[in-house]
Amino acid sequence: MVTRRARSAVRRSVLFVVALGLVAVCWELYKAVGPDAGGDIFGWRLIPKTNDRVMPHTWEMVAEMTRPAIGQGDQQVWLVLLGYSWYTFQMSVAGLVVGTAIGVLLAVLMARFRIVERGLLPYVVLSQTIPLIALAPQVTAIRGSLDWPQWTSAVALAAFLSFFPITVSTLRGLQAAPAASLELMASYAAGWWTTLRKLRFPTAIPYMVPGLKLAATAAVIGVIVTEITLGGLRGVGYATIDYSQKVTSQPASVYAAVFAAAALGLVMFAMIVGCETYVMRNRPQEERG
Amino acid sequence: MTDQPAVNVRGASMVFNAGTPGQVDALSEVDVIVDPGEFVSLIGPSGCGKSTLLRLIANLIEPTSGSVEVNGKSAKQACADQDYGMAFQQSGLFDWRSVAKNIELPLELKGWDKAKRAARSQEMLDLVKLSDRGAHMPWQLSGGQQQRIAIARALASHPPLLLMDEPFGALDEMTREHMQAELLQICEVTNTTVVFVTHSIPEAVYLSDRVVVMSAGPGRITDVIDVGLGKNRDEGTRENDSFYKKITEVREALRGAELGDGARGIEDR
């Protein structure tokens, strides 16, 4: 069983690299054959320019990582990005933790009181239709009035994005306990909280995992959008804006920042997968993701 | 205490969806007395209310009218005092707990300390002949083994009464007969009273001191048959003439009650 899992993990990472390679090949292929100045189809400008400013070579993007970063003395780009990523990572984790706490709390309340579920669930869904960018200034205004440090805005918005999938998946999981198991707990004269602890919550865990995976990447997006919208926070989001303004001198650096953001999302995702593997280690195969 | 009936159901009725077009008379004016140490089966077609009756005794539902007493207490008090253990058709073991921890669940809820729980779960594992499976996870066991663990869990806190709802219904015939013999042994060793819901006639006859025959629409008791095969039953009992006679008697009681269509859902095996 262990070897089968290990083998599938190796296969997945190989496929990941192969897919990345294929994308790079397509990129280079188009760059080689496409027109330098772009082109029109039926009078519409649909063919992107292939010059080095718009589409730098893939190896340029990689090489960019080891060049000195503009305005950072002689520090190399990857080191600067690593620092930015660490900053964003911390806020994302904090946002995910806060979002998970709020999400689980809401789900428990909704599972406990039907009336709360009916009253609150529509607003929970509605909350996710608000554009984050519209919310950011309000959150900052409230944070400012509370005299909290600036990074708490990013944490709040990351939590705002991540609590939703957790609430929905946890609620579903808390309601998934089989009737016979609930009867068993009732025959033990176990109260609602005891039943929650011993039965409903453990039953909910496999349902919560996909929600947590979505929440982890959502938290990163929340922090990055906050950085871009508000300024003053020096993370990966700031880097993408900062580097895009230097696109003339170092066109590949924008992509370097994008890679950093993508890598950060992957790290967050991997963290959840790690937790999942640990928590689910004793569960039957069909319950594992 | 000793001359108290283990279960005393008087005039119990159960109506679901009362006053609506979907009204169901699940039970109507049912009286049952089970003495301590007795093994009583409830048998009847689907919808005769045998599971409903068991759930009334377990205090999982409350009767519309009538009374239910367990060990001379109200069903509610008996539930709070954990006077009975339950086993269902699905073993209902928790996937995330080891076999031993599953058996310890009722003890945990009663607040036993860890050492006492571990000692008791090992005792129960020995009783159901799965001594070395404590550290396994439930899904690593076969269906019959899982059901044995469910019985061990039901009996872990020494309840004087065991309520079982078709516990062997999902098992194959060979395992089923084997489990029946083991259940009788376990009950003898632990001196447990059992109320057992089944839809298998031979199972009811093999296990029981008395078989309560029920019929549907509304759910009621139509006959009570004394089996009288004695306490020491073994594989030979199944080939006995008196065993077959009792099976025929129960079958005829079921047919007589329903005249034709009522015997749906009854197995002759």
Coordinates of C-alpha atoms in Angstrom, one line a residue:
Chain A
M1 CA 0.0 0.0 0.0
V2 CA 2.8 2.4 1.0
T3 CA 4.8 1.5 -2.1
R4 CA 1.8 2.0 -4.3
R5 CA 1.2 5.5 -2.8
A6 CA 4.9 6.3 -3.1
R7 CA 4.9 5.2 -6.7
S8 CA 1.8 7.3 -7.6
A9 CA 3.5 10.3 -5.9
V10 CA 6.6 9.9 -8.0
R11 CA 4.4 9.6 -11.1
R12 CA 2.5 12.7 -10.3
S13 CA 5.7 14.8 -9.8
V14 CA 7.2 13.5 -13.0
L15 CA 3.9 14.4 -14.8
F16 CA 4.1 17.9 -13.2
V17 CA 7.6 18.5 -14.6
V18 CA 6.6 17.1 -18.0
A19 CA 3.6 19.4 -18.2
L20 CA 5.7 22.4 -17.3
G21 CA 8.2 21.4 -20.0
L22 CA 5.4 21.2 -22.6
V23 CA 4.2 24.6 -21.7
A24 CA 7.7 26.0 -22.1
V25 CA 8.1 24.2 -25.5
C26 CA 4.8 25.7 -26.7
W27 CA 5.9 29.1 -25.5
E28 CA 9.2 28.9 -27.3
L29 CA 7.7 27.4 -30.4
Y30 CA 5.2 30.3 -30.8
K31 CA 8.0 32.8 -30.0
A32 CA 10.1 31.3 -32.8
V33 CA 7.4 31.3 -35.5
G34 CA 5.1 34.1 -34.4
P35 CA 5.4 37.7 -35.8
D36 CA 7.7 40.0 -33.8
A37 CA 5.2 42.9 -34.0
G38 CA 2.0 40.9 -33.6
G39 CA -0.6 40.5 -36.2
D40 CA -4.2 41.0 -37.2
I41 CA -6.9 38.5 -38.0
F42 CA -9.8 40.1 -40.0
G43 CA -8.7 43.5 -38.7
W44 CA -8.6 42.5 -35.1
R45 CA -5.3 42.4 -33.2
L46 CA -5.4 38.8 -32.0
I47 CA -1.8 37.6 -32.5
P48 CA 0.4 38.7 -29.6
K49 CA 3.8 40.2 -30.2
T50 CA 6.7 37.8 -29.7
N51 CA 9.4 40.3 -29.0
D52 CA 11.5 39.9 -25.9
R53 CA 9.6 42.5 -23.9
V54 CA 6.3 40.8 -24.2
M55 CA 7.4 37.2 -24.4
P56 CA 10.9 36.8 -22.9
H57 CA 12.6 33.5 -23.5
T58 CA 11.8 30.8 -20.9
W59 CA 15.5 30.5 -20.1
E60 CA 15.6 34.3 -19.6
M61 CA 12.9 33.9 -16.9
V62 CA 15.0 31.3 -15.1
A63 CA 18.2 33.2 -15.6
E64 CA 16.4 36.3 -14.2
M65 CA 16.3 34.6 -10.8
T66 CA 20.0 34.9 -10.3
R67 CA 20.4 38.4 -11.6
P68 CA 20.7 41.3 -9.2
A69 CA 17.3 42.8 -8.4
I70 CA 16.8 46.5 -9.3
G71 CA 16.9 48.8 -6.4
Q72 CA 18.1 46.0 -4.0
G73 CA 21.8 46.6 -4.1
D74 CA 23.5 43.4 -5.4
Q75 CA 20.9 41.0 -4.0
Q76 CA 19.8 38.4 -6.5
V77 CA 16.2 38.3 -7.7
W78 CA 15.4 34.9 -6.2
L79 CA 16.7 35.9 -2.8
V80 CA 14.6 39.1 -2.8
L81 CA 11.5 37.0 -4.0
L82 CA 12.2 34.5 -1.3
G83 CA 12.0 37.2 1.3
Y84 CA 8.8 38.6 -0.2
S85 CA 7.3 35.1 -0.3
W86 CA 8.1 34.4 3.3
Y87 CA 6.3 37.6 4.2
T88 CA 3.3 36.7 2.2
F89 CA 3.4 33.1 3.5
Q90 CA 3.2 34.2 7.1
M91 CA 0.1 36.3 6.5
S92 CA -1.5 33.6 4.4
V93 CA -1.0 31.0 7.1
A94 CA -2.4 33.4 9.7
G95 CA -5.4 34.2 7.4
L96 CA -6.0 30.5 6.8
V97 CA -5.9 29.8 10.6
V98 CA -8.3 32.6 11.3
G99 CA -10.5 31.6 8.4
T100 CA -10.6 27.9 9.5
A101 CA -11.5 28.9 13.1
I102 CA -14.3 31.1 11.8
G103 CA -15.4 28.6 9.2
V104 CA -15.6 25.7 11.6
L105 CA -17.3 27.8 14.3
L106 CA -20.0 28.9 11.8
A107 CA -20.5 25.3 10.6
V108 CA -20.9 24.0 14.1
L109 CA -23.4 26.8 14.9
M110 CA -25.3 26.0 11.7
A111 CA -25.3 22.3 12.4
R112 CA -26.5 22.8 16.0
F113 CA -29.3 25.3 15.2
R114 CA -31.3 24.8 12.1
I115 CA -32.6 28.4 12.4
V116 CA -29.0 29.7 12.3
E117 CA -28.3 27.7 9.1
R118 CA -31.4 29.0 7.4
G119 CA -30.7 32.6 8.5
L120 CA -27.0 32.7 8.0
L121 CA -26.2 30.5 5.0
P122 CA -27.6 32.9 2.3
Y123 CA -25.3 35.6 3.8
V124 CA -22.3 33.3 3.8
V125 CA -22.9 32.6 0.1
L126 CA -23.6 36.3 -0.6
S127 CA -20.3 37.3 1.1
Q128 CA -18.3 35.6 -1.6
T129 CA -19.8 37.6 -4.3
I130 CA -18.3 40.9 -3.0
P131 CA -15.2 41.8 -4.9
L132 CA -12.2 41.7 -2.6
I133 CA -10.9 44.9 -4.0
A134 CA -14.1 46.7 -3.0
L135 CA -13.8 45.3 0.5
A136 CA -10.1 46.1 1.0
P137 CA -10.4 49.9 1.7
Q138 CA -13.3 49.3 4.1
V139 CA -11.3 46.6 6.0
T140 CA -8.3 49.0 6.1
A141 CA -10.5 51.8 7.4
I142 CA -11.8 49.6 10.3
R143 CA -8.4 48.3 11.0
G144 CA -7.0 51.8 11.1
S145 CA -9.6 52.9 13.6
L146 CA -8.7 49.9 15.8
D147 CA -5.0 51.0 15.6
W148 CA -3.9 47.5 14.5
P149 CA -0.8 47.0 12.4
Q150 CA -1.2 47.1 8.6
W151 CA -0.6 43.4 8.0
T152 CA -3.8 42.5 9.9
S153 CA -5.7 43.9 6.8
A154 CA -4.1 41.2 4.7
V155 CA -4.9 38.5 7.3
A156 CA -8.5 39.6 7.6
L157 CA -9.0 39.5 3.8
A158 CA -7.3 36.1 3.5
A159 CA -9.6 34.8 6.3
F160 CA -12.6 36.4 4.5
L161 CA -11.7 34.4 1.3
S162 CA -10.8 31.1 3.1
F163 CA -13.6 30.7 5.6
F164 CA -16.2 30.0 2.9
P165 CA -15.1 26.7 1.5
I166 CA -14.4 25.6 5.1
T167 CA -17.9 26.5 6.4
V168 CA -19.6 24.7 3.5
S169 CA -17.5 21.5 3.6
T170 CA -17.5 21.3 7.4
L171 CA -21.3 21.8 7.5
R172 CA -21.7 19.0 5.0
G173 CA -19.4 16.8 7.0
L174 CA -21.1 17.4 10.3
Q175 CA -24.4 16.4 8.7
A176 CA -23.0 13.2 7.3
A177 CA -23.0 11.0 10.3
P178 CA -25.0 7.8 9.6
A179 CA -28.3 7.5 11.4
A180 CA -27.3 4.3 13.0
S181 CA -24.2 5.9 14.6
L182 CA -26.4 8.8 15.8
E183 CA -28.8 6.3 17.4
L184 CA -25.9 4.6 19.0
M185 CA -24.8 7.8 20.6
A186 CA -28.4 8.5 21.6
S187 CA -28.5 5.0 23.3
Y188 CA -25.5 6.1 25.3
A189 CA -27.5 9.1 26.5
A190 CA -24.7 11.2 25.0
G191 CA -25.5 15.0 24.7
W192 CA -25.1 17.1 21.5
W193 CA -21.6 18.3 22.3
T194 CA -20.4 14.8 23.2
T195 CA -21.8 13.5 20.0
L196 CA -20.1 16.4 18.1
R197 CA -16.8 15.5 19.6
K198 CA -16.9 11.7 19.4
L199 CA -18.9 11.2 16.2
R200 CA -19.8 14.3 14.1
F201 CA -16.4 15.9 14.0
P202 CA -14.4 12.8 13.2
T203 CA -17.0 12.0 10.5
A204 CA -16.6 15.5 9.1
I205 CA -12.8 15.4 8.6
P206 CA -12.7 13.7 5.2
Y207 CA -15.2 16.3 4.0
M208 CA -13.2 19.2 5.4
V209 CA -10.0 18.3 3.5
P210 CA -11.1 19.5 0.0
G211 CA -12.4 22.7 1.7
L212 CA -9.1 23.2 3.3
K213 CA -7.3 22.8 0.1
L214 CA -9.4 25.5 -1.6
A215 CA -9.1 27.7 1.5
A216 CA -5.3 27.4 1.5
T217 CA -4.9 28.7 -2.0
A218 CA -7.7 31.3 -1.5
A219 CA -5.7 32.7 1.5
V220 CA -2.7 33.3 -0.7
I221 CA -4.9 35.1 -3.2
G222 CA -6.4 37.2 -0.4
V223 CA -3.0 38.4 0.8
I224 CA -1.6 39.1 -2.7
V225 CA -4.7 41.1 -3.7
T226 CA -4.5 43.1 -0.4
E227 CA -0.8 43.8 -1.1
I228 CA -1.6 45.0 -4.6
T229 CA -4.6 47.1 -3.5
L230 CA -3.3 48.7 -0.4
G231 CA 0.5 49.1 -0.8
G232 CA 2.8 49.3 2.1
L233 CA 3.0 45.5 2.5
R234 CA 6.2 44.1 1.0
G235 CA 5.2 40.7 -0.2
V236 CA 4.8 38.8 -3.5
G237 CA 1.8 40.9 -4.5
Y238 CA 3.9 44.0 -4.1
A239 CA 6.7 42.3 -6.2
T240 CA 4.4 41.7 -9.1
I241 CA 3.4 45.4 -9.2
D242 CA 6.9 46.7 -8.6
Y243 CA 8.4 44.4 -11.3
S244 CA 5.8 45.2 -13.8
Q245 CA 6.8 48.8 -13.6
K246 CA 10.4 47.8 -14.4
V247 CA 9.3 45.8 -17.4
T248 CA 11.4 47.8 -19.9
S249 CA 14.7 47.1 -18.2
Q250 CA 14.0 43.6 -16.9
P251 CA 11.1 42.1 -18.8
A252 CA 11.5 38.6 -17.3
S253 CA 11.3 39.7 -13.7
V254 CA 7.5 40.0 -13.9
Y255 CA 7.4 36.3 -14.6
A256 CA 9.8 35.6 -11.8
A257 CA 7.3 37.3 -9.4
V258 CA 4.4 35.3 -10.9
F259 CA 6.4 32.1 -10.4
A260 CA 7.0 33.0 -6.8
A261 CA 3.2 33.5 -6.3
A262 CA 2.5 30.1 -7.9
A263 CA 5.2 28.4 -5.8
L264 CA 3.7 29.9 -2.7
G265 CA 0.2 28.5 -3.6
L266 CA 1.8 25.1 -4.1
V267 CA 3.6 25.2 -0.8
M268 CA 0.3 26.1 1.0
F269 CA -1.5 23.3 -0.8
A270 CA 1.3 20.8 0.0
M271 CA 1.0 21.8 3.7
I272 CA -2.6 20.7 3.7
V273 CA -1.8 17.5 1.8
G274 CA 0.8 16.8 4.5
C275 CA -1.7 17.3 7.3
E276 CA -4.3 15.2 5.4
T277 CA -1.8 12.3 5.0
Y278 CA -1.1 12.4 8.7
V279 CA -4.7 12.8 10.0
M280 CA -6.1 10.2 7.6
R281 CA -3.4 7.6 8.0
N282 CA -5.7 5.2 9.8
R283 CA -8.8 5.7 7.6
P284 CA -10.0 3.2 5.1
Q285 CA -8.6 3.6 1.6
E286 CA -11.8 4.8 0.0
E287 CA -12.1 7.8 2.4
R288 CA -8.6 9.1 1.5
G289 CA -8.2 11.6 -1.3
Chain B
M1 CA -34.8 -6.0 42.0
T2 CA -34.6 -9.6 40.8
D3 CA -38.4 -10.1 40.4
Q4 CA -38.6 -6.9 38.4
P5 CA -39.2 -7.7 34.7
A6 CA -36.2 -6.7 32.5
V7 CA -38.6 -5.1 30.1
N8 CA -42.2 -4.1 30.8
V9 CA -44.1 -2.5 27.9
R10 CA -47.8 -1.8 28.6
G11 CA -50.3 -0.5 26.1
A12 CA -47.7 1.1 24.0
S13 CA -48.9 2.8 20.8
M14 CA -46.8 4.7 18.3
V15 CA -48.3 6.9 15.7
F16 CA -46.2 8.8 13.1
N17 CA -47.4 11.8 11.3
A18 CA -50.6 11.8 13.3
G19 CA -53.6 13.6 11.7
T20 CA -52.0 13.9 8.3
P21 CA -52.8 11.8 5.2
G22 CA -49.4 10.1 5.8
Q23 CA -50.4 8.8 9.2
V24 CA -48.8 5.5 10.1
D25 CA -49.9 3.4 13.0
A26 CA -46.6 1.8 13.7
L27 CA -47.7 0.2 17.0
S28 CA -51.1 -0.3 18.5
E29 CA -51.7 -1.2 22.2
V30 CA -48.6 -3.5 22.6
D31 CA -47.9 -5.4 25.8
V32 CA -44.6 -7.2 26.3
I33 CA -42.9 -8.5 29.4
V34 CA -39.4 -9.9 29.3
D35 CA -38.0 -11.6 32.3
P36 CA -34.4 -11.3 33.4
G37 CA -32.1 -13.8 31.7
E38 CA -34.7 -14.4 28.9
F39 CA -34.0 -14.3 25.2
V40 CA -37.0 -12.9 23.3
S41 CA -37.2 -12.4 19.5
L42 CA -39.5 -10.1 17.7
I43 CA -40.4 -11.4 14.3
G44 CA -42.8 -10.2 11.7
P45 CA -43.1 -8.7 8.2
S46 CA -41.8 -5.3 7.2
G47 CA -43.8 -2.5 8.8
C48 CA -45.0 -4.6 11.7
G49 CA -43.3 -2.3 14.1
K50 CA -40.7 -4.7 15.5
S51 CA -37.9 -2.1 15.1
T52 CA -40.2 0.6 16.5
L53 CA -40.8 -1.5 19.6
L54 CA -37.1 -2.0 20.1
R55 CA -36.5 1.8 19.7
L56 CA -39.2 2.4 22.3
I57 CA -37.4 0.1 24.8
A58 CA -34.1 1.9 23.9
N59 CA -35.7 5.3 24.5
L60 CA -34.7 6.4 21.0
I61 CA -38.3 7.4 20.5
E62 CA -41.1 8.0 23.0
P63 CA -44.5 6.2 22.7
T64 CA -47.6 8.2 21.7
S65 CA -49.3 6.5 24.5
G66 CA -48.6 3.7 27.0
S67 CA -45.6 3.1 29.1
V68 CA -42.2 1.4 28.8
E69 CA -40.1 0.3 31.8
V70 CA -36.7 -1.2 31.8
N71 CA -35.5 -2.8 35.1
G72 CA -38.4 -1.2 36.9
K73 CA -37.3 2.3 35.7
S74 CA -38.7 4.6 33.0
A75 CA -37.0 4.0 29.6
K76 CA -35.5 7.4 29.9
Q77 CA -33.8 6.7 33.2
A78 CA -32.6 3.3 32.1
C79 CA -31.0 5.0 29.1
A80 CA -29.3 7.6 31.3
D81 CA -28.1 4.8 33.6
Q82 CA -26.9 2.7 30.6
D83 CA -28.9 -0.3 31.6
Y84 CA -28.7 -1.7 28.1
G85 CA -26.3 -2.1 25.2
M86 CA -27.4 -1.9 21.5
A87 CA -26.3 -3.6 18.3
F88 CA -27.6 -2.8 14.8
Q89 CA -27.5 -4.5 11.4
Q90 CA -24.6 -2.2 10.4
S91 CA -21.9 -2.8 13.0
G92 CA -21.6 1.0 13.2
L93 CA -18.0 0.9 14.3
F94 CA -16.1 4.2 14.1
D95 CA -13.6 4.1 11.2
W96 CA -11.2 6.4 13.0
R97 CA -10.9 4.4 16.2
S98 CA -9.0 1.1 16.6
V99 CA -11.0 -1.9 17.5
A100 CA -10.1 -1.7 21.2
K101 CA -11.0 2.1 21.2
N102 CA -14.4 1.2 19.6
I103 CA -15.2 -1.2 22.5
E104 CA -14.1 1.5 25.0
L105 CA -16.4 4.1 23.6
P106 CA -19.3 3.5 26.0
L107 CA -16.8 3.3 28.9
E108 CA -15.2 6.6 27.9
L109 CA -18.7 8.2 27.9
K110 CA -19.2 6.8 31.4
G111 CA -15.9 8.3 32.5
W112 CA -13.9 5.1 33.3
D113 CA -10.2 5.8 33.6
K114 CA -7.8 4.7 30.9
A115 CA -6.3 1.6 32.6
K116 CA -9.7 0.2 33.5
R117 CA -11.0 0.8 30.0
A118 CA -8.0 -1.0 28.4
A119 CA -8.4 -4.0 30.8
R120 CA -12.1 -4.2 30.0
S121 CA -11.7 -4.0 26.2
Q122 CA -9.2 -6.8 26.4
E123 CA -11.6 -8.9 28.4
M124 CA -14.3 -8.2 25.8
L125 CA -12.0 -9.1 22.9
D126 CA -11.2 -12.4 24.6
L127 CA -15.0 -13.0 25.1
V128 CA -15.7 -12.6 21.3
K129 CA -12.5 -14.6 20.5
L130 CA -10.7 -11.7 18.7
S131 CA -8.0 -11.3 21.4
D132 CA -5.3 -10.2 19.1
R133 CA -7.3 -7.7 17.0
G134 CA -7.4 -4.8 19.5
A135 CA -4.9 -2.6 17.6
H136 CA -6.5 -3.3 14.2
M137 CA -8.7 -0.7 12.5
P138 CA -12.4 -1.9 12.0
W139 CA -12.2 -1.8 8.2
Q140 CA -9.4 -4.4 8.4
L141 CA -11.8 -7.0 9.8
S142 CA -14.4 -9.1 8.1
G143 CA -18.1 -8.4 8.4
G144 CA -18.6 -11.2 10.9
Q145 CA -15.7 -10.0 13.0
Q146 CA -17.0 -6.4 12.9
Q147 CA -20.3 -7.6 14.2
R148 CA -18.6 -9.4 17.0
I149 CA -16.8 -6.2 18.0
A150 CA -20.2 -4.4 17.9
I151 CA -21.5 -7.0 20.3
A152 CA -18.4 -6.6 22.5
R153 CA -19.0 -2.8 22.5
A154 CA -22.6 -3.3 23.4
L155 CA -21.7 -5.5 26.4
A156 CA -18.6 -3.6 27.5
S157 CA -20.2 -1.7 30.4
H158 CA -21.9 -4.8 31.9
P159 CA -25.4 -3.9 30.9
P160 CA -28.0 -6.4 32.1
L161 CA -30.0 -6.0 28.8
L162 CA -28.9 -6.3 25.2
L163 CA -31.1 -4.8 22.4
M164 CA -30.3 -6.1 18.9
D165 CA -31.8 -5.0 15.6
E166 CA -31.2 -7.6 12.9
P167 CA -27.5 -7.7 13.9
F168 CA -26.7 -10.7 11.6
G169 CA -28.9 -9.5 8.7
A170 CA -26.0 -8.5 6.5
L171 CA -23.9 -11.7 7.1
D172 CA -23.7 -14.8 4.9
E173 CA -25.5 -17.9 6.1
M174 CA -22.5 -19.8 7.4
T175 CA -21.2 -16.8 9.4
R176 CA -24.7 -16.1 10.6
E177 CA -25.2 -19.6 12.1
H178 CA -21.8 -19.4 13.7
M179 CA -22.5 -16.0 15.2
Q180 CA -25.8 -17.2 16.6
A181 CA -24.1 -20.0 18.5
E182 CA -21.5 -17.5 19.8
L183 CA -24.2 -15.0 20.9
L184 CA -25.9 -17.8 22.9
Q185 CA -22.6 -18.6 24.6
I186 CA -21.8 -15.0 25.3
C187 CA -25.3 -14.4 26.8
E188 CA -24.9 -17.4 29.0
V189 CA -21.5 -16.4 30.3
T190 CA -22.6 -12.8 30.9
N191 CA -26.1 -13.7 32.0
T192 CA -27.6 -11.0 29.7
T193 CA -31.3 -10.6 28.8
V194 CA -31.8 -10.1 25.1
V195 CA -34.5 -8.6 22.9
F196 CA -33.7 -9.5 19.4
V197 CA -35.3 -8.2 16.2
T198 CA -35.1 -10.5 13.2
H199 CA -37.0 -11.5 10.0
S200 CA -35.5 -15.0 9.9
I201 CA -37.7 -17.7 11.4
P202 CA -34.9 -20.3 12.1
E203 CA -32.8 -17.6 13.7
A204 CA -35.6 -16.6 16.0
V205 CA -36.3 -20.2 17.0
Y206 CA -32.7 -21.2 17.4
L207 CA -31.9 -18.2 19.7
S208 CA -35.0 -17.6 21.7
D209 CA -36.8 -18.7 24.8
R210 CA -39.9 -17.0 23.4
V211 CA -40.7 -15.7 19.9
V212 CA -43.1 -12.7 19.7
V213 CA -44.9 -12.8 16.4
M214 CA -46.1 -9.4 15.1
S215 CA -48.1 -8.2 12.1
A216 CA -48.5 -5.0 10.3
G217 CA -51.3 -2.4 9.7
P218 CA -51.4 -1.4 12.6
G219 CA -48.3 -3.0 14.1
R220 CA -49.4 -5.4 16.9
I221 CA -48.5 -8.6 18.6
T222 CA -50.5 -11.5 17.2
D223 CA -48.9 -14.5 18.9
V224 CA -46.2 -15.4 21.5
I225 CA -44.6 -18.8 21.0
D226 CA -42.6 -20.6 23.8
V227 CA -39.7 -22.4 22.0
G228 CA -38.8 -24.7 24.9
L229 CA -35.6 -26.1 23.3
G230 CA -33.8 -25.8 26.6
K231 CA -30.7 -23.8 27.4
N232 CA -28.0 -26.0 25.9
R233 CA -28.3 -25.5 22.1
D234 CA -25.6 -26.4 19.6
E235 CA -25.3 -27.3 16.0
G236 CA -27.3 -30.5 16.6
T237 CA -30.3 -28.5 17.7
R238 CA -30.7 -27.2 14.1
E239 CA -31.3 -30.8 12.9
N240 CA -33.7 -31.7 15.7
D241 CA -37.3 -32.5 15.0
S242 CA -38.6 -30.3 17.7
F243 CA -36.6 -27.4 16.1
Y244 CA -38.4 -28.0 12.8
K245 CA -41.8 -28.2 14.5
K246 CA -41.2 -24.9 16.2
I247 CA -40.2 -23.3 12.9
T248 CA -43.4 -24.6 11.4
E249 CA -45.4 -23.2 14.3
V250 CA -43.8 -19.8 14.0
R251 CA -44.4 -19.8 10.2
E252 CA -48.0 -20.7 10.6
A253 CA -48.5 -18.1 13.3
L254 CA -47.1 -15.5 10.8
R255 CA -49.3 -16.8 8.0
G256 CA -52.4 -17.0 10.2
A257 CA -51.9 -13.4 11.3
E258 CA -51.7 -12.1 7.8
L259 CA -53.6 -14.5 5.6
G260 CA -51.5 -14.3 2.5
D261 CA -49.8 -11.1 1.7
G262 CA -48.6 -10.5 5.3
A263 CA -45.7 -12.9 5.2
R264 CA -43.7 -10.7 2.8
G265 CA -40.2 -10.1 4.0
I266 CA -40.0 -13.3 6.0
E267 CA -37.2 -15.7 5.3
D268 CA -37.8 -19.4 5.6
R269 CA -34.1 -20.2 5.8

